[in-house]
Amino acid sequence: MGLPVFEVASSARVAAGYGTTHSVSLTVPAGHNRIVFVVGSTTGVGAPTDIATTFGGLAPSGRVFFHTDSTLQGTVVEYWTNDRFGTGAITAALTRTGSTDDGGAAIAAVCLSNVRYPGVPLVLPAGTASGVGVDFDTTAPGFAAECLIVDFWGFFGGAAPVVGSLQTSRVNDNGAEAGVCVSTQDGANGGSITWTWSGAGFTGGAVTVDGASTPSINSSGHPRQQVRDATGPRYQLR
């Protein structure tokens, strides 16, 4: 079983005046056992009561977490399994509810491949955190050396966060009204997530994702079947 593979990410942010929706396009590559995560963050007068996301116009396969700081900022992370999307440019969008003012929004979409199948990929419950002022960090839940840890953060104000030394920054989109950042870490590096930052408020968390074992799922959603001949085991598409 290999580690999941980071493929591509895309992000966009907007200041006050965007209304209740915001979107970004992600160019998704072909591949096996893919998953797309979308993280959305909004700020305003009063924290949002919910942030809903879509990818290619479709509701998510599942929600990892929705978390607020109870005063002005909230972050959601949702995901789509390989059978829910194709390749090429696909739009991710968020819609916020409950906040009385559209202070700002940020959104990012992240694609991984070689994620555990069949069925729903192994996405463990998130370790979440929120706070005001300085730095954000969490510990990934249930991590193992063979997994990939992915962390997602929404924040308000301050300079761009600085990623921890054991993580690889994948998204770091900072603005005066709203920002979002994402990193990955191999489970062998310990599962401790840190970003150095100073600003108004933040929410976020981390998840762990297992790598695929064969047979796998191709980009059209069909499993590969193992067959055996004189040369040994090989795989063919059903």
XYZ file of C-alpha atoms in Angstrom:
238
model
C 0.000 0.000 0.000
C 1.529 3.330 -1.086
C 0.836 6.783 0.237
C -1.855 8.943 -1.374
C -0.364 11.326 -3.933
C -0.975 15.081 -4.023
C -1.974 16.019 -7.580
C -3.133 19.637 -7.809
C -4.737 22.492 -5.859
C -6.402 25.794 -6.674
C -7.666 28.661 -4.515
C -9.407 32.030 -4.694
C -10.468 34.679 -2.206
C -12.704 37.719 -2.261
C -13.185 40.715 0.050
C -16.422 42.237 1.344
C -19.246 42.576 -1.144
C -19.262 39.077 -2.633
C -22.758 38.295 -1.352
C -23.213 34.702 -0.176
C -21.409 32.601 -2.818
C -17.835 32.263 -4.054
C -16.095 29.814 -6.417
C -12.820 28.582 -7.896
C -11.911 26.315 -10.831
C -9.723 23.232 -10.374
C -8.188 21.471 -13.395
C -8.415 17.819 -12.399
C -5.965 15.341 -13.949
C -6.784 11.792 -14.961
C -5.800 9.136 -12.460
C -6.773 6.248 -10.244
C -8.441 6.358 -6.844
C -8.771 10.138 -6.735
C -10.469 12.287 -4.118
C -11.181 16.025 -4.114
C -11.400 18.055 -0.922
C -12.953 21.521 -0.918
C -12.271 23.891 1.986
C -14.367 27.039 2.338
C -13.877 29.881 4.805
C -16.026 32.963 5.430
C -15.959 35.940 7.784
C -18.608 38.445 8.783
C -20.585 39.944 11.639
C -21.393 36.775 13.526
C -19.990 33.395 12.566
C -21.795 31.507 9.775
C -24.302 28.859 10.825
C -23.270 26.736 7.853
C -21.114 26.760 4.729
C -22.206 24.408 1.950
C -19.969 23.467 -0.983
C -20.425 21.892 -4.403
C -17.975 20.491 -6.953
C -19.073 20.389 -10.569
C -22.528 21.369 -9.309
C -22.780 18.214 -7.183
C -23.264 17.923 -3.439
C -20.337 16.281 -1.613
C -19.855 12.592 -0.903
C -19.309 13.559 2.726
C -18.375 16.298 5.185
C -15.156 16.203 7.181
C -15.985 19.095 9.497
C -17.676 22.463 9.883
C -16.149 24.577 12.627
C -16.560 28.197 13.786
C -14.837 30.476 16.260
C -18.316 31.529 17.493
C -17.767 35.215 16.688
C -16.876 35.967 13.058
C -15.178 33.134 11.144
C -16.036 29.597 10.003
C -14.445 26.831 7.945
C -15.917 23.779 6.218
C -14.189 20.819 4.544
C -16.098 18.399 2.304
C -14.998 15.728 -0.188
C -15.936 14.000 -3.456
C -14.960 10.427 -4.342
C -13.524 9.359 -7.692
C -16.881 8.288 -9.164
C -18.358 11.785 -8.693
C -16.125 13.754 -11.066
C -14.188 13.504 -14.311
C -11.182 15.428 -15.603
C -10.475 18.973 -16.783
C -11.625 22.299 -15.342
C -14.305 21.783 -12.662
C -15.812 24.532 -10.506
C -15.890 24.342 -6.707
C -18.305 26.738 -5.005
C -19.364 27.682 -1.485
C -22.544 29.216 -0.097
C -22.629 30.629 3.406
C -25.658 31.075 5.674
C -26.194 32.726 9.008
C -23.642 35.562 8.964
C -25.166 39.046 8.840
C -22.383 40.603 6.766
C -20.226 39.257 3.938
C -16.837 40.213 5.329
C -14.922 37.965 2.946
C -14.549 34.420 1.666
C -11.814 32.047 0.554
C -12.072 28.650 -1.115
C -9.590 25.968 -2.181
C -9.946 22.623 -3.930
C -7.332 19.884 -3.565
C -7.063 16.644 -5.566
C -5.270 13.510 -4.325
C -4.829 10.188 -6.085
C -3.992 6.644 -4.942
C -6.584 6.890 -2.168
C -7.937 3.736 -0.567
C -10.800 2.015 -2.447
C -13.253 0.296 -2.920
C -16.011 2.154 -1.145
C -15.590 5.470 0.598
C -11.924 6.378 1.123
C -10.699 6.101 4.675
C -11.098 9.674 5.901
C -10.953 9.670 9.681
C -12.768 12.236 11.833
C -10.954 15.525 11.909
C -8.926 16.922 14.733
C -10.181 20.509 14.846
C -9.026 23.717 16.469
C -10.019 27.367 16.638
C -8.727 30.496 18.273
C -7.786 34.129 18.105
C -4.432 35.834 17.742
C -1.322 33.701 17.403
C -0.563 30.454 15.492
C -2.769 27.473 14.773
C -2.029 23.828 15.321
C -3.643 20.447 15.864
C -2.766 16.753 16.021
C -4.105 14.485 13.306
C -6.424 11.788 14.690
C -5.548 8.116 14.325
C -2.580 8.640 12.044
C -0.213 5.863 10.979
C 3.074 5.868 9.103
C 1.333 4.644 5.930
C -1.193 7.495 5.758
C -1.123 11.025 4.382
C -2.245 13.805 6.719
C -4.020 16.772 5.127
C -4.800 19.907 7.136
C -7.139 22.753 6.174
C -7.432 26.209 7.762
C -9.530 29.309 7.305
C -8.406 32.569 8.893
C -9.118 36.292 9.087
C -6.531 39.080 9.048
C -2.794 39.065 9.537
C 0.094 38.097 7.297
C 0.344 34.835 5.377
C 0.838 31.856 7.723
C 4.201 30.071 7.721
C 3.946 26.286 7.376
C 5.573 23.930 9.881
C 8.897 22.287 9.074
C 7.438 18.755 8.759
C 4.618 19.799 6.396
C 4.478 20.686 2.704
C 2.433 23.789 1.911
C -0.149 23.161 -0.847
C -2.297 26.320 -0.561
C -1.492 29.604 1.186
C -3.934 32.273 0.011
C -4.020 35.249 2.351
C -6.158 38.392 2.262
C -7.266 41.192 4.551
C -10.809 39.787 4.818
C -10.346 36.009 4.510
C -7.689 33.429 3.774
C -7.244 29.682 3.457
C -4.262 27.346 3.668
C -3.675 23.618 3.178
C -0.667 21.384 3.768
C 0.194 17.694 3.650
C 2.401 15.574 5.875
C 3.447 11.921 5.686
C 2.167 10.023 8.698
C 5.739 8.893 9.393
C 6.514 12.495 10.383
C 4.351 12.313 13.474
C 0.979 13.969 12.856
C 1.694 17.272 14.600
C 0.422 20.190 12.483
C 1.648 23.750 13.067
C 1.397 27.084 11.254
C 3.018 30.287 12.551
C 0.593 33.172 12.223
C -0.753 36.320 13.870
C -4.220 37.680 13.066
C -7.830 37.962 14.173
C -9.335 34.464 14.203
C -9.024 31.010 12.673
C -10.677 27.591 12.432
C -9.507 24.364 10.851
C -8.324 20.832 11.357
C -6.603 17.788 9.903
C -7.651 14.443 8.446
C -5.786 11.240 7.666
C -6.171 9.387 4.363
C -4.954 5.864 3.634
C -3.260 4.881 0.388
C -4.820 2.475 -2.098
C -4.133 -1.207 -2.320
C -4.741 -3.043 -5.584
C -7.143 -3.563 -7.240
C -7.773 0.145 -7.779
C -10.411 2.332 -9.386
C -9.687 4.128 -12.647
C -10.860 7.623 -13.570
C -14.069 6.237 -15.095
C -14.944 4.492 -11.838
C -14.249 0.902 -12.957
C -12.224 -1.474 -10.765
C -9.227 -3.348 -12.093
C -9.452 -7.126 -11.846
C -6.445 -9.285 -11.043
C -5.847 -12.163 -13.459
C -3.024 -14.692 -13.581
C -1.210 -16.278 -16.507
C 2.158 -17.889 -17.158
C 3.954 -14.616 -16.499
C 2.318 -14.147 -13.086
C -0.388 -11.785 -11.774
C -1.412 -8.780 -13.825
C -4.396 -6.389 -13.902
C -7.016 -5.625 -16.472
C -9.975 -3.238 -16.547
C -13.342 -4.860 -16.114
